[in-house]
Every structure is written in C-alpha cells, then in structure tokens.
Short mmCIF file of C-alpha atoms in Angstrom, two decimals:
data_model
loop_
_atom_site.label_atom_id
_atom_site.label_comp_id
_atom_site.label_asym_id
_atom_site.label_seq_id
_atom_site.Cartn_x
_atom_site.Cartn_y
_atom_site.Cartn_z
CA MET A 1 48.82 22.59 1.24
CA LEU A 2 51.36 21.26 -1.06
CA LEU A 3 48.94 19.99 -3.34
CA GLY A 4 46.92 23.46 -3.47
CA VAL A 5 50.46 25.90 -4.23
CA THR A 6 51.53 22.87 -6.90
CA LEU A 7 48.21 22.78 -8.62
CA ALA A 8 45.85 25.66 -8.30
CA GLY A 9 47.65 27.20 -11.22
CA GLY A 10 47.14 27.05 -14.97
CA MET A 11 50.88 26.19 -15.41
CA LEU A 12 52.01 27.60 -18.86
CA VAL A 13 54.86 25.23 -20.24
CA GLY A 14 57.10 25.77 -23.10
CA ALA A 15 57.31 29.72 -23.02
CA THR A 16 60.48 31.55 -22.99
CA PHE A 17 61.29 32.90 -19.38
CA PHE A 18 64.54 35.21 -20.03
CA GLY A 19 63.41 37.80 -22.47
CA GLY A 20 66.84 39.86 -22.11
CA THR A 21 68.98 41.85 -19.90
CA LYS A 22 67.05 44.88 -20.14
CA SER A 23 66.29 45.04 -16.03
CA LEU A 24 69.46 43.83 -14.87
CA ASN A 25 70.89 47.24 -13.83
CA ASN A 26 67.58 47.76 -12.26
CA ILE A 27 68.14 44.98 -9.67
CA GLY A 28 71.53 45.10 -9.29
CA ARG A 29 71.70 47.41 -6.73
CA GLY A 30 69.08 45.48 -4.32
CA TYR A 31 71.52 42.43 -5.18
CA THR A 32 74.54 44.23 -3.98
CA LYS A 33 72.62 45.32 -0.74
CA TYR A 34 71.25 41.86 -0.09
CA ARG A 35 74.65 40.06 -0.70
CA GLU A 36 75.99 42.48 1.72
CA ILE A 37 73.78 41.74 4.37
CA LEU A 38 73.99 38.06 4.14
CA GLN A 39 77.84 38.20 4.45
CA LEU A 40 77.67 40.58 7.66
CA ILE A 41 75.00 38.18 9.44
CA GLU A 42 77.17 34.77 8.46
CA ASN A 43 80.49 37.16 9.56
CA ASN A 44 79.66 39.44 12.52
CA TYR A 45 76.28 37.69 14.16
CA VAL A 46 76.75 36.77 17.47
CA ASP A 47 74.96 33.46 16.99
CA THR A 48 75.62 30.71 14.45
CA VAL A 49 72.97 30.96 11.81
CA ASN A 50 71.94 28.79 9.06
CA THR A 51 71.76 31.14 5.94
CA ASP A 52 70.46 29.14 3.76
CA GLU A 53 67.31 29.09 6.04
CA LEU A 54 67.26 32.83 5.93
CA VAL A 55 67.46 33.18 1.80
CA ASP A 56 64.20 30.72 2.04
CA PHE A 57 62.60 33.12 4.34
CA SER A 58 63.25 36.06 2.79
CA ILE A 59 62.12 34.78 -0.58
CA GLU A 60 58.98 33.66 0.62
CA LYS A 61 58.26 37.08 2.57
CA MET A 62 59.70 38.85 -0.98
CA LEU A 63 56.81 36.70 -2.86
CA GLN A 64 54.29 37.56 -0.57
CA LYS A 65 54.30 41.49 -2.01
CA LEU A 66 53.37 39.77 -5.65
CA ASP A 67 50.11 37.71 -5.72
CA PRO A 68 48.92 35.02 -3.90
CA HIS A 69 50.29 32.06 -6.41
CA THR A 70 53.60 33.13 -6.64
CA ALA A 71 55.41 30.66 -4.91
CA TYR A 72 58.94 29.77 -3.98
CA MET A 73 59.38 25.88 -2.94
CA ASN A 74 62.87 24.23 -1.63
CA PRO A 75 64.33 21.22 -3.37
CA GLN A 76 62.88 18.87 -1.46
CA ASP A 77 58.90 20.64 -1.55
CA ALA A 78 59.59 21.17 -5.50
CA ILE A 79 60.11 17.31 -6.04
CA ALA A 80 57.07 16.55 -4.38
CA ALA A 81 55.19 19.12 -5.79
CA ARG A 82 56.40 18.23 -9.22
CA SER A 83 55.77 14.62 -8.75
CA GLN A 84 51.91 15.90 -8.64
CA LEU A 85 51.82 16.53 -12.61
CA GLU A 86 54.30 14.05 -13.86
CA GLY A 87 53.25 10.83 -15.15
CA GLY A 88 54.59 8.59 -12.60
CA PHE A 89 57.47 7.98 -9.77
CA ASP A 90 59.62 5.38 -9.04
CA GLY A 91 58.63 3.20 -6.07
CA ILE A 92 56.90 0.18 -4.54
CA GLY A 93 53.28 0.97 -5.60
CA VAL A 94 51.12 0.64 -2.92
CA GLU A 95 48.56 3.14 -1.18
CA PHE A 96 49.56 3.39 2.30
CA ASN A 97 47.67 4.75 5.15
CA ILE A 98 48.66 5.79 8.36
CA TYR A 99 46.59 5.10 11.48
CA LYS A 100 47.46 4.63 15.38
CA ASP A 101 51.08 5.24 14.38
CA THR A 102 51.16 2.47 11.95
CA VAL A 103 51.65 2.06 8.69
CA TYR A 104 48.93 0.43 6.75
CA VAL A 105 48.69 -0.95 3.08
CA VAL A 106 45.46 0.53 1.55
CA THR A 107 45.81 -1.52 -1.56
CA PRO A 108 49.19 -2.38 -3.78
CA LEU A 109 48.56 -0.80 -7.07
CA ALA A 110 47.50 -3.21 -10.03
CA GLY A 111 50.58 -4.32 -11.91
CA GLY A 112 53.06 -2.89 -9.71
CA PRO A 113 55.62 -4.36 -7.87
CA SER A 114 54.31 -5.01 -4.58
CA GLU A 115 51.41 -6.93 -5.96
CA ALA A 116 53.89 -9.00 -7.90
CA ALA A 117 55.57 -9.55 -4.53
CA GLY A 118 52.69 -10.86 -2.86
CA ILE A 119 51.85 -7.55 -0.25
CA GLN A 120 48.09 -7.25 0.51
CA SER A 121 45.47 -4.97 1.39
CA GLY A 122 45.68 -4.37 5.32
CA ASP A 123 49.42 -5.44 5.57
CA LYS A 124 51.12 -3.48 8.28
CA ILE A 125 54.64 -2.24 7.24
CA ILE A 126 56.64 -2.56 10.43
CA LYS A 127 60.08 -1.77 8.19
CA VAL A 128 61.91 -0.87 5.64
CA ASP A 129 64.97 -1.87 5.35
CA ASP A 130 66.76 -0.63 8.54
CA THR A 131 63.92 1.98 8.94
CA PRO A 132 61.36 1.00 11.66
CA LEU A 133 58.02 2.11 10.59
CA ALA A 134 56.11 1.34 13.76
CA GLY A 135 55.90 3.14 17.25
CA GLY A 136 56.17 6.71 17.70
CA LYS A 137 55.05 9.50 15.48
CA ILE A 138 54.80 8.30 12.00
CA GLU A 139 54.97 11.56 9.27
CA ASN A 140 54.24 10.94 5.74
CA SER A 141 57.11 12.36 4.46
CA ALA A 142 59.24 9.63 6.09
CA VAL A 143 57.33 6.86 4.68
CA PHE A 144 57.63 8.18 1.23
CA LYS A 145 61.31 8.80 1.78
CA ALA A 146 61.45 5.25 2.80
CA LEU A 147 59.83 3.24 0.20
CA ARG A 148 60.62 5.61 -3.00
CA GLY A 149 63.74 5.69 -4.55
CA LYS A 150 65.55 4.85 -8.14
CA ARG A 151 64.01 1.86 -10.40
CA GLY A 152 65.68 -1.28 -10.14
CA THR A 153 67.14 -0.86 -6.17
CA GLU A 154 65.40 -3.85 -4.20
CA VAL A 155 64.05 -2.58 -0.74
CA LYS A 156 63.54 -5.17 2.12
CA MET A 157 60.15 -4.71 3.76
CA THR A 158 59.05 -6.19 7.05
CA ILE A 159 55.08 -6.99 6.88
CA LEU A 160 52.75 -8.25 9.57
CA ARG A 161 49.64 -9.67 8.31
CA LYS A 162 46.52 -9.73 10.18
CA GLY A 163 45.79 -13.20 11.95
CA GLU A 164 49.66 -13.73 11.75
CA LYS A 165 51.79 -13.62 15.04
CA GLU A 166 55.26 -13.47 12.84
CA PRO A 167 56.19 -10.69 10.49
CA ARG A 168 57.33 -11.63 6.83
CA LEU A 169 60.15 -10.37 5.06
CA PHE A 170 59.36 -9.10 1.50
CA THR A 171 61.83 -8.01 -1.06
CA VAL A 172 60.81 -5.58 -3.40
CA THR A 173 62.15 -4.28 -6.55
CA ARG A 174 61.17 -0.53 -7.27
CA ASP A 175 60.22 0.58 -10.87
CA ARG A 176 58.40 3.18 -12.73
CA ILE A 177 54.64 3.78 -11.14
CA PRO A 178 52.19 5.37 -13.35
CA THR A 179 49.99 8.01 -11.68
CA TYR A 180 46.40 8.94 -13.03
CA SER A 181 44.48 11.61 -13.60
CA ILE A 182 41.02 10.06 -15.12
CA ASP A 183 39.45 8.75 -11.18
CA ALA A 184 36.38 6.95 -12.95
CA ALA A 185 35.03 6.75 -16.27
CA TYR A 186 32.13 4.46 -16.96
CA MET A 187 28.36 4.27 -18.33
CA VAL A 188 25.57 5.16 -15.69
CA ASP A 189 23.00 4.05 -18.01
CA GLY A 190 22.48 2.94 -21.76
CA LYS A 191 23.17 6.51 -23.07
CA THR A 192 24.79 8.43 -20.23
CA GLY A 193 28.58 8.90 -19.64
CA TYR A 194 30.73 10.00 -16.62
CA ILE A 195 34.06 11.08 -16.49
CA LYS A 196 35.93 12.34 -13.10
CA VAL A 197 39.06 14.69 -13.66
CA ASN A 198 40.98 15.11 -10.69
CA ARG A 199 43.78 17.10 -11.93
CA PHE A 200 45.60 18.25 -15.62
CA SER A 201 48.57 16.59 -15.21
CA GLU A 202 51.32 15.48 -17.94
CA THR A 203 48.78 12.35 -19.23
CA THR A 204 45.25 13.73 -18.82
CA TYR A 205 44.77 14.37 -22.07
CA ASP A 206 45.62 10.59 -23.35
CA GLU A 207 43.56 9.54 -20.49
CA PHE A 208 40.82 11.33 -21.36
CA LYS A 209 40.84 10.83 -25.11
CA THR A 210 41.17 6.78 -24.04
CA ALA A 211 38.22 7.23 -21.67
CA LEU A 212 36.03 9.27 -23.84
CA ALA A 213 36.31 6.89 -27.00
CA SER A 214 35.51 3.55 -24.54
CA LEU A 215 32.57 5.44 -23.65
CA LYS A 216 31.53 6.15 -27.35
CA SER A 217 31.80 2.99 -27.97
CA GLN A 218 29.52 1.76 -25.19
CA GLY A 219 26.83 3.83 -26.84
CA MET A 220 27.21 7.39 -25.18
CA THR A 221 25.27 10.19 -26.63
CA GLN A 222 25.18 12.53 -23.20
CA LEU A 223 28.32 13.34 -21.06
CA MET A 224 28.87 14.51 -17.16
CA MET A 225 32.26 15.74 -17.03
CA ASP A 226 33.21 16.15 -13.10
CA LEU A 227 35.47 18.72 -12.26
CA ARG A 228 35.03 19.26 -8.88
CA ASN A 229 37.76 19.24 -6.24
CA ASN A 230 40.12 19.85 -9.40
CA PRO A 231 42.62 22.20 -8.19
CA GLY A 232 43.68 22.81 -11.86
CA GLY A 233 47.31 22.21 -13.46
CA TYR A 234 48.79 22.29 -17.06
CA MET A 235 46.95 24.53 -19.41
CA ASP A 236 48.23 23.15 -22.55
CA ARG A 237 45.94 20.09 -21.03
CA ALA A 238 43.08 21.60 -20.25
CA THR A 239 42.72 23.38 -23.91
CA SER A 240 43.10 20.13 -25.44
CA ILE A 241 40.18 18.46 -23.60
CA ALA A 242 38.06 21.68 -24.26
CA ASP A 243 38.64 21.38 -27.89
CA GLU A 244 37.25 17.40 -28.02
CA PHE A 245 34.18 19.76 -27.37
CA ILE A 246 33.98 22.76 -29.19
CA SER A 247 33.76 22.70 -32.99
CA GLY A 248 35.75 24.98 -35.57
CA ASN A 249 38.31 27.02 -34.85
CA LYS A 250 37.11 29.04 -31.68
CA MET A 251 38.77 31.13 -29.48
CA LEU A 252 39.43 28.63 -25.84
CA VAL A 253 41.46 30.86 -24.19
CA TYR A 254 44.28 33.91 -24.23
CA THR A 255 46.68 35.27 -21.85
CA ASP A 256 47.96 38.82 -21.56
CA GLY A 257 51.37 39.23 -19.32
CA LYS A 258 53.41 42.53 -19.05
CA ASP A 259 54.48 42.24 -22.61
CA ASN A 260 54.23 40.08 -25.45
CA ARG A 261 56.74 37.48 -24.34
CA TYR A 262 53.52 35.71 -22.70
CA ASP A 263 50.78 36.86 -24.40
CA ARG A 264 49.03 33.95 -26.37
CA GLN A 265 45.49 33.00 -27.90
CA THR A 266 44.64 29.25 -28.27
CA TYR A 267 41.79 27.95 -30.56
CA ALA A 268 39.96 24.80 -31.35
CA ARG A 269 42.26 22.98 -34.32
CA ILE A 270 40.63 19.39 -34.08
CA ALA A 271 37.72 17.29 -35.00
CA GLY A 272 36.96 16.70 -31.60
CA GLN A 273 35.30 13.53 -30.44
CA PHE A 274 32.28 14.67 -28.71
CA GLU A 275 31.03 18.10 -30.50
CA GLU A 276 27.65 16.81 -30.50
CA GLY A 277 25.57 16.10 -27.59
CA ALA A 278 24.49 17.27 -24.32
CA LEU A 279 27.17 17.73 -21.81
CA VAL A 280 27.05 18.60 -18.29
CA VAL A 281 30.31 19.94 -16.51
CA LEU A 282 30.37 19.63 -12.75
CA MET A 283 32.00 22.40 -10.58
CA ASP A 284 32.68 23.81 -7.16
CA GLU A 285 34.56 26.03 -4.97
CA GLY A 286 37.44 23.25 -5.27
CA SER A 287 37.57 23.65 -8.94
CA ALA A 288 40.37 25.93 -9.90
CA SER A 289 42.34 27.58 -12.69
CA ALA A 290 42.77 24.58 -15.57
CA SER A 291 39.74 23.51 -14.44
CA GLU A 292 37.84 27.31 -14.54
CA ILE A 293 39.66 27.44 -18.35
CA VAL A 294 37.78 24.26 -19.49
CA ALA A 295 34.52 25.21 -17.94
CA GLY A 296 34.89 28.91 -18.98
CA ALA A 297 35.28 27.90 -22.69
CA LEU A 298 32.26 25.63 -22.47
CA GLN A 299 30.48 28.04 -21.23
CA ASP A 300 30.84 31.28 -23.42
CA HIS A 301 30.77 29.15 -26.62
CA ASP A 302 26.99 27.69 -24.99
CA ARG A 303 28.45 24.26 -25.21
CA ALA A 304 27.87 22.55 -21.62
CA LEU A 305 25.58 23.49 -19.15
CA ILE A 306 27.76 24.13 -15.67
CA ALA A 307 26.25 22.63 -12.46
CA GLY A 308 26.84 22.70 -9.05
CA ARG A 309 28.58 25.91 -7.06
CA ARG A 310 30.83 28.96 -8.01
CA SER A 311 34.36 28.03 -8.66
CA PHE A 312 37.57 29.26 -6.91
CA GLY A 313 38.68 32.27 -9.28
CA LYS A 314 42.12 31.18 -10.03
CA GLY A 315 43.07 33.42 -12.94
CA LEU A 316 47.08 33.68 -12.86
CA VAL A 317 49.22 31.88 -14.92
CA GLN A 318 52.37 30.69 -13.69
CA MET A 319 55.25 29.20 -14.96
CA PRO A 320 57.60 26.56 -13.04
CA VAL A 321 61.12 27.82 -13.18
CA GLN A 322 63.70 25.15 -11.16
CA LEU A 323 66.65 27.01 -9.84
CA SER A 324 70.38 26.09 -9.35
CA ASP A 325 70.10 24.17 -6.42
CA GLY A 326 66.80 22.04 -7.34
CA SER A 327 64.50 24.38 -5.77
CA GLU A 328 61.59 25.78 -7.47
CA LEU A 329 59.53 29.16 -8.69
CA ARG A 330 56.23 29.73 -9.76
CA LEU A 331 56.16 32.96 -11.01
CA THR A 332 52.89 34.59 -12.12
CA ILE A 333 53.75 35.87 -15.77
CA SER A 334 50.03 36.49 -17.23
CA ARG A 335 46.60 36.66 -16.58
CA TYR A 336 44.00 34.10 -18.26
CA TYR A 337 40.77 35.29 -19.94
CA THR A 338 37.95 33.46 -21.09
CA PRO A 339 36.75 33.78 -25.19
CA SER A 340 34.05 36.49 -24.00
CA GLY A 341 37.04 38.11 -22.32
CA ARG A 342 36.66 38.09 -18.52
CA SER A 343 39.06 37.26 -16.11
CA ILE A 344 37.69 35.29 -13.64
CA GLN A 345 40.58 36.13 -10.91
CA LYS A 346 39.29 37.01 -7.31
CA PRO A 347 40.11 40.01 -5.86
CA TYR A 348 43.01 39.94 -3.78
CA VAL A 349 45.54 42.81 -2.32
CA PRO A 350 49.54 41.91 -2.24
CA GLY A 351 50.71 41.18 0.97
CA GLN A 352 47.21 40.47 2.86
CA GLU A 353 47.22 36.41 1.95
CA GLY A 354 45.47 36.06 4.95
CA ASP A 355 42.24 37.67 3.48
CA TYR A 356 42.22 35.90 0.20
CA GLU A 357 42.86 32.67 1.59
CA LYS A 358 39.80 33.05 4.03
CA ASP A 359 37.41 33.67 0.80
CA LEU A 360 35.92 30.05 1.03
CA GLU A 361 35.21 30.79 4.41
CA GLN A 362 33.54 34.20 3.89
CA ARG A 363 31.71 32.22 0.85
CA SER A 364 30.05 29.74 3.68
CA LYS A 365 29.27 32.35 6.18
CA ARG A 366 27.24 34.18 3.43
CA GLY A 367 25.32 30.98 2.41
CA GLU A 368 26.56 30.89 -0.68
CA TYR A 369 26.84 26.91 -0.77
CA TYR A 370 23.39 26.80 0.02
CA ILE A 371 21.49 29.95 -1.46
CA ALA A 372 22.14 30.71 -5.31
CA ASP A 373 20.80 34.31 -4.54
CA SER A 374 23.91 34.54 -2.16
CA ILE A 375 26.16 34.80 -4.83
CA LYS A 376 27.16 38.12 -5.51
CA ASN A 377 28.81 38.74 -8.82
CA ASP A 378 30.21 42.53 -9.94
CA PRO A 379 27.44 43.73 -12.46
CA LYS A 380 30.37 45.95 -13.84
CA LEU A 381 32.13 42.79 -14.88
CA LYS A 382 29.52 41.40 -17.21
CA PHE A 383 29.91 39.63 -20.37
CA LYS A 384 28.07 37.62 -23.03
CA THR A 385 28.06 34.03 -24.58
CA ASP A 386 28.23 33.35 -27.97
CA GLY A 387 24.23 32.80 -27.85
CA GLY A 388 23.88 36.35 -25.85
CA ARG A 389 23.80 34.73 -21.90
CA VAL A 390 24.87 36.95 -19.13
CA VAL A 391 28.08 35.69 -17.45
CA TYR A 392 30.32 37.37 -15.18
CA GLY A 393 34.11 37.93 -14.57
CA GLY A 394 36.03 38.72 -11.42
CA GLY A 395 35.48 35.77 -9.53
CA GLY A 396 35.30 32.20 -10.31
CA ILE A 397 32.88 30.30 -13.22
CA THR A 398 29.46 30.83 -11.62
CA PRO A 399 26.90 28.03 -12.73
CA ASP A 400 24.10 27.95 -14.88
CA TYR A 401 22.59 25.80 -12.61
CA PHE A 402 22.56 25.86 -8.83
CA ILE A 403 23.00 22.71 -6.94
CA PRO A 404 23.54 23.44 -3.22
CA ARG A 405 26.19 21.49 -0.74
CA ASP A 406 24.36 18.50 0.89
CA SER A 407 24.76 19.09 4.27
CA SER A 408 22.53 16.55 5.75
CA TRP A 409 24.66 13.71 6.86
CA GLN A 410 27.40 15.91 8.00
CA THR A 411 27.61 15.41 11.75
CA PRO A 412 30.40 15.36 14.55
CA TYR A 413 29.79 12.04 15.03
CA LEU A 414 30.63 11.74 11.10
CA VAL A 415 34.02 13.72 11.45
CA GLN A 416 35.23 11.46 14.42
CA LEU A 417 34.98 8.66 12.38
CA TYR A 418 37.12 9.87 9.48
CA GLY A 419 39.53 10.96 11.90
CA LYS A 420 40.18 7.95 13.63
CA ASN A 421 39.90 6.05 10.17
CA ILE A 422 37.13 3.82 11.46
CA ILE A 423 35.17 3.81 8.18
CA ARG A 424 38.01 2.76 5.96
CA GLU A 425 39.51 -0.18 8.30
CA PHE A 426 35.84 -1.58 8.71
CA ALA A 427 35.52 -1.27 4.96
CA MET A 428 38.89 -3.02 4.35
CA GLU A 429 38.90 -5.45 6.82
CA TYR A 430 35.08 -6.81 5.73
CA ALA A 431 36.64 -6.97 1.99
CA ASN A 432 39.64 -8.79 3.47
CA ASP A 433 36.96 -10.94 5.17
CA ASN A 434 35.14 -11.85 1.88
CA ARG A 435 37.44 -11.59 -0.79
CA LYS A 436 37.42 -14.84 -1.69
CA LYS A 437 33.52 -14.74 -2.37
CA LEU A 438 33.36 -11.31 -3.50
CA GLU A 439 36.15 -11.29 -6.16
CA LYS A 440 33.96 -14.52 -7.88
CA MET A 441 31.07 -12.35 -8.17
CA PRO A 442 30.86 -9.72 -11.43
CA PHE A 443 30.32 -5.92 -9.87
CA ASP A 444 26.64 -5.65 -10.74
CA GLU A 445 25.86 -8.68 -8.93
CA PHE A 446 28.16 -6.94 -6.03
CA ASN A 447 26.06 -3.47 -6.47
CA ARG A 448 22.69 -5.13 -6.78
CA THR A 449 23.14 -7.88 -3.94
CA VAL A 450 25.97 -6.75 -0.99
CA THR A 451 24.17 -4.74 1.84
CA ILE A 452 25.91 -3.22 4.88
CA ASN A 453 22.91 -4.22 6.94
CA ASP A 454 22.12 -3.06 10.58
CA GLU A 455 24.14 -5.94 11.99
CA LEU A 456 27.33 -4.77 10.30
CA MET A 457 26.66 -1.16 11.37
CA ALA A 458 26.41 -2.28 14.56
CA ARG A 459 29.79 -4.04 14.72
CA LEU A 460 31.44 -0.45 12.88
CA VAL A 461 29.71 1.57 15.91
CA LYS A 462 31.17 -1.22 18.12
CA ASP A 463 34.51 -0.44 16.72
CA ALA A 464 34.07 3.17 16.99
CA THR A 465 33.58 3.06 20.52
CA SER A 466 36.39 0.78 21.22
CA GLU A 467 38.61 3.60 20.07
CA GLY A 468 37.25 6.14 22.24
CA ILE A 469 34.27 7.69 20.07
CA LYS A 470 31.07 8.36 22.40
CA PHE A 471 28.08 7.17 20.29
CA ASN A 472 25.54 9.80 19.68
CA GLU A 473 22.34 8.14 18.52
CA LYS A 474 20.87 11.60 16.55
CA GLU A 475 24.16 12.08 15.05
CA TYR A 476 24.34 8.46 14.33
CA SER A 477 20.77 8.65 12.27
CA ARG A 478 21.72 11.44 10.09
CA SER A 479 24.75 10.03 9.16
CA LYS A 480 23.92 6.28 8.67
CA ASN A 481 22.62 6.10 5.27
CA TYR A 482 26.10 7.79 4.19
CA ILE A 483 28.23 5.84 6.27
CA ARG A 484 26.68 2.47 4.80
CA THR A 485 26.92 3.93 1.20
CA GLN A 486 30.90 5.03 1.98
CA VAL A 487 31.50 1.17 3.30
CA LYS A 488 30.00 -0.24 0.51
CA ALA A 489 31.77 1.92 -1.96
CA LEU A 490 34.98 1.29 -0.33
CA VAL A 491 34.48 -2.43 0.03
CA ALA A 492 34.47 -2.27 -4.12
CA ARG A 493 37.60 -0.37 -4.29
CA TYR A 494 39.56 -2.53 -2.37
CA VAL A 495 37.99 -5.84 -4.69
CA TYR A 496 37.56 -4.14 -7.76
CA GLN A 497 40.10 -1.72 -8.61
CA LYS A 498 42.68 -3.84 -9.53
CA ASN A 499 40.89 -5.23 -12.70
CA ASN A 500 41.06 -1.57 -14.20
CA LYS A 501 44.19 -1.22 -15.74
CA ALA A 502 43.93 2.60 -16.34
CA GLY A 503 43.92 3.42 -12.36
CA GLN A 504 40.30 3.75 -12.39
CA ASN A 505 37.98 3.71 -9.65
CA ASN A 506 34.61 3.29 -11.23
CA GLU A 507 33.48 0.88 -8.94
CA TYR A 508 33.92 3.09 -6.05
CA PHE A 509 32.43 6.02 -7.69
CA ARG A 510 29.15 4.07 -8.85
CA VAL A 511 28.06 2.89 -5.27
CA ALA A 512 29.17 6.51 -4.10
CA GLY A 513 27.12 8.28 -6.26
CA GLU A 514 24.14 6.78 -4.75
CA ALA A 515 24.47 9.11 -1.94
CA ASP A 516 26.11 12.09 -3.99
CA ASP A 517 23.39 14.75 -4.03
CA THR A 518 25.02 16.48 -6.42
CA TYR A 519 25.86 14.40 -8.86
CA GLN A 520 22.17 12.69 -8.65
CA LYS A 521 20.65 16.14 -9.47
CA ALA A 522 22.74 16.83 -12.26
CA LEU A 523 21.66 13.25 -13.99
CA LYS A 524 18.46 15.12 -14.58
CA LEU A 525 19.84 18.11 -16.09
CA PHE A 526 20.58 16.65 -19.87
CA ASP A 527 17.40 18.33 -21.37
CA ARG A 528 18.60 21.47 -20.00
CA ALA A 529 21.76 20.78 -21.39
CA ASN A 530 20.39 19.32 -24.78
CA LYS A 531 18.21 22.86 -25.19
CA LEU A 532 21.33 24.56 -24.09
CA GLU A 533 23.61 23.22 -27.08
CA HIS A 534 20.80 23.69 -29.50
CA GLY A 535 20.51 27.69 -28.38
CA MET A 536 17.20 27.36 -26.81
CA PHE A 537 18.43 29.48 -23.62
CA THR A 538 15.30 29.56 -21.49
CA TYR A 539 17.30 31.01 -18.43
CA ASN A 540 20.10 33.76 -17.57
CA GLN A 541 21.07 33.39 -14.03
CA PRO A 542 21.76 30.69 -12.01
CA GLU A 543 18.97 28.46 -11.13
CA ARG A 544 17.93 27.40 -8.10
CA LYS A 545 17.43 23.92 -6.41
#
C-alpha cells in the first residue's frame, strides 16, 4: 500500500509550490475554527487524547474529498516512501525475508558491507545489537529500524548459520547502499534486447542509458521494454527515457493545472540512442502514471507496439511537499495529457475511494484480463496517433496487441507454497548446498544443464507437507512446471546476481521468462513492431490472442 501511494503518481519536481497569498484570507476563517476546536478538545475533553493523532486523522479525512492520489504521510511513512525513489539508503546491505517469525538473509547485496563482513544467504538474524529478532511476531518495520542507520556506524549482528549449533557474532559498518530501478538488461538473442524497469526513481534514467548502450554494443537492433507492474515515479525520468526513442522535437507530454504555474509542455530534445529499430513495450494493469507517460508518447507517435493489457489509468500529477514536522503532503497539482491530447485518468468520484480502488477487481469480473473485447473504451474520448490510428483516453493505455493473463498454472496449492515461503526457501537451500559447484559454472552452462528434476520436486512437496500444506495432485500437476521454473530462476539469482554490479537480476529473468506467457508471445511481435515503425498500419483496435 505504501509503495502504491508513493509511486502511483507522476511526480513533478522543481515547480514553484507557493504561488502567492491571494487565497490566505479565504482559508483564514476555516483555520481559526479548526484551531479553536483542537484547543477545546485539549483543554476540556473528558479523556486524555493525542492531538497529533487527531490532526493526522483529520488531514487524511479532508484529503478524501479531493482525488484518490492526493495523500498525507506521517514522518515515518514519508521517510520510507521517499526511500523508494531515492538512489540509495544507509544500511548494512542485505535483502531479508521473514519466515516463521525468523529473519533470513536472502542475499547480501553485492559489494555491500554485509557481504564484506562474511554474511551469507540463508543466515538467520537472531539479534541486532541488543534487539532480539527471533521469536514472537516480527514486523518488517522493526527489522528496517534495527538494520538501517547512519553510514559509518557499527551494528553487531548475532547470526545462526545452517548446520551450526552456536551463533556467530558479526560487526558490520553501515554504508550507503545504492538502489536500482532496472531489474534486468540482457540480450535474448543476437539482435533482441530486453530491459525491465521497475519504477522511475532518481537514478532510473542514468541506469537506463547505460543499459541501452550496453545492449547496442552487443548488436541489439530490436528491443523489448518491460513496464509491467511499474507504478510510476518521477515524470522527468519518464520523459527522458521516452526521448531516447523519439526523434526530432515532438511533444512527449503536457500538463494542465488550475493556473499556468503548473502548465508544462515537454518535447523531445536529444538525439536518442534508439530512435530507429523495432520496439515492443509490455504493460499491464499494474503499469501506472510515469509508465503510462512513456507508453502514451510512444503510442501516439507510432514509435512502439504496446502489448499486454490495459494500464492502470493514472493521469494526475502530484507535488511532494515536506511539512515542518517531517511529514509530507503529496498534492495533485495538474493533469497530464499524451501528445494526441488524451488524458488517461480513469473516472473517480471525490470521497468514494472504495469504488476507485475496486476498479481492477471489476476489470477481472468483466473478463478484461482474458478477452480483448471486454475492454470498454469511451467512444467520446477518441483520439488519433500521428499516423491516424485510433487511441482512447479516459482509463489507461489500451494495448495495440492484447495478451491475456495466463492463469493456467495458478492454483490454491501454489498460493499456499508462496504463503509459507516454500519455493524460495527450497531454492535458497539448493543454491547453498551446491554453491561451490555452481559458482564455477558459467550461467549459459547452468541454464543448459541444470534441471529441477522430479526427485527435487518430490523433496519440495515433502517440505510443503511438513509445513502443513495438504498435497493436491491435480493442482500440483497444473503448477508443476511453473514451480520448477521458479526454483531454477531463484537458484540462478542466488548464485549469479552478485556478479552484476548494476544490481540487475538478468539470470533470474532469463530463466523465469521461459514460463512467462506474455514475454514469450511478445517475442513474436517484432515484425508487427517493425511495420508500425515504418507506417504500415494494418490494425486499429487491440488484436486478440
């Protein structure tokens, strides 16, 4: 939820927030009344109350009368939210997971202080300084609080390693830990590149330029850019990435607010690295805001084939404003429009957030995730691309080529495996048991020769049964190949990720792609993307499976 509030907004940075005092008199009367009520409560209410909590509550209720994306965050939540978009944080550099009220190290981040100190995947974190992290209910927030801190400070970690009876004591010096927004960037074959962007943060554009240049140097002539489940982030990073693909000085996006303080028009301005070449962009219902800005610009200029499912539909721009106590207001200041003039903001009624939040659920009930004809665009919101193709506003980016959600492998049995962390734990154990052999093996050899055979799958089922998951043969058969692929992909991640200093999980995605139906179908769309780029429009509505 916090990530969604933080990122599902194209956030405008650098604009002037305080535009004058003309409205101060209008709000003065309301402020006086509010202050009087708070003072009366503080002095006369029958019970002791926390007026800070009352203020936070009243602010949240007030903002519900605006739009679904204007949000208020207390100081703690604001810090956590900003860290999602900043280029790093101060900490010890581990990815952790809580399983059965025990904190496990998933992996020490490559080049980080934990790796340097000797902490390994699978280690159990028993205690941090004097704070126990074992036994009882453990929350993510408590782990973050214990592990993060000012760089240069030391933290003593009590670790229990598998196969050892006595815990070890490690002293780790906190440092700046970079965060990355490019999950993967690799060559699928001799000419096809793949880049997955998970959000638009401070460092996204720099990461993207580096990844794009690397793929071009390896012979890339066509690219798949994966924006699935990318909830957005900074608008200027999104337009900078779009500019890498769009030639000349074409418009990328424009914004329109209450007055001209927040009205902006952004145009392509650089000679991009990939202005020619077939481009496929993957989107789904989790792609929002800044992701939709990129896709909208590429679609309106007939530069990319948009494939997948209709995007979220978030066309409001927020400005983050830090308040005096460290809390933060994310205030909607404008709407953004794609080059053809369409707003992709889906409908909402102020004060009725429940209906807005249920939109994705309603799409599922209508069958929209599985049948292209279930996408109902408003015929009154019809626009045209540069080449005359019809596109629609009012509710996300409708793909040029529809790819249904693959649910063939989704079963209640699989849900339980994930719920009790069986797949990840099994993969981690396999990687640790075979690490010496696997680390000597190049990834291509690993991918070609390592298989999660039936014997290993039987062990996984046994582990699941011992954790109280009742075996269901029919459901297991449906999910078996997916489970097998996921285990192998996670093993690849645990073994090879540390070799990628850019924080990418290329090996994981290369293996996982084998069971990714959307990815596999999209690989067959480059002929269509090539025709689109050259103005050969043979379709006007989302093509079916």
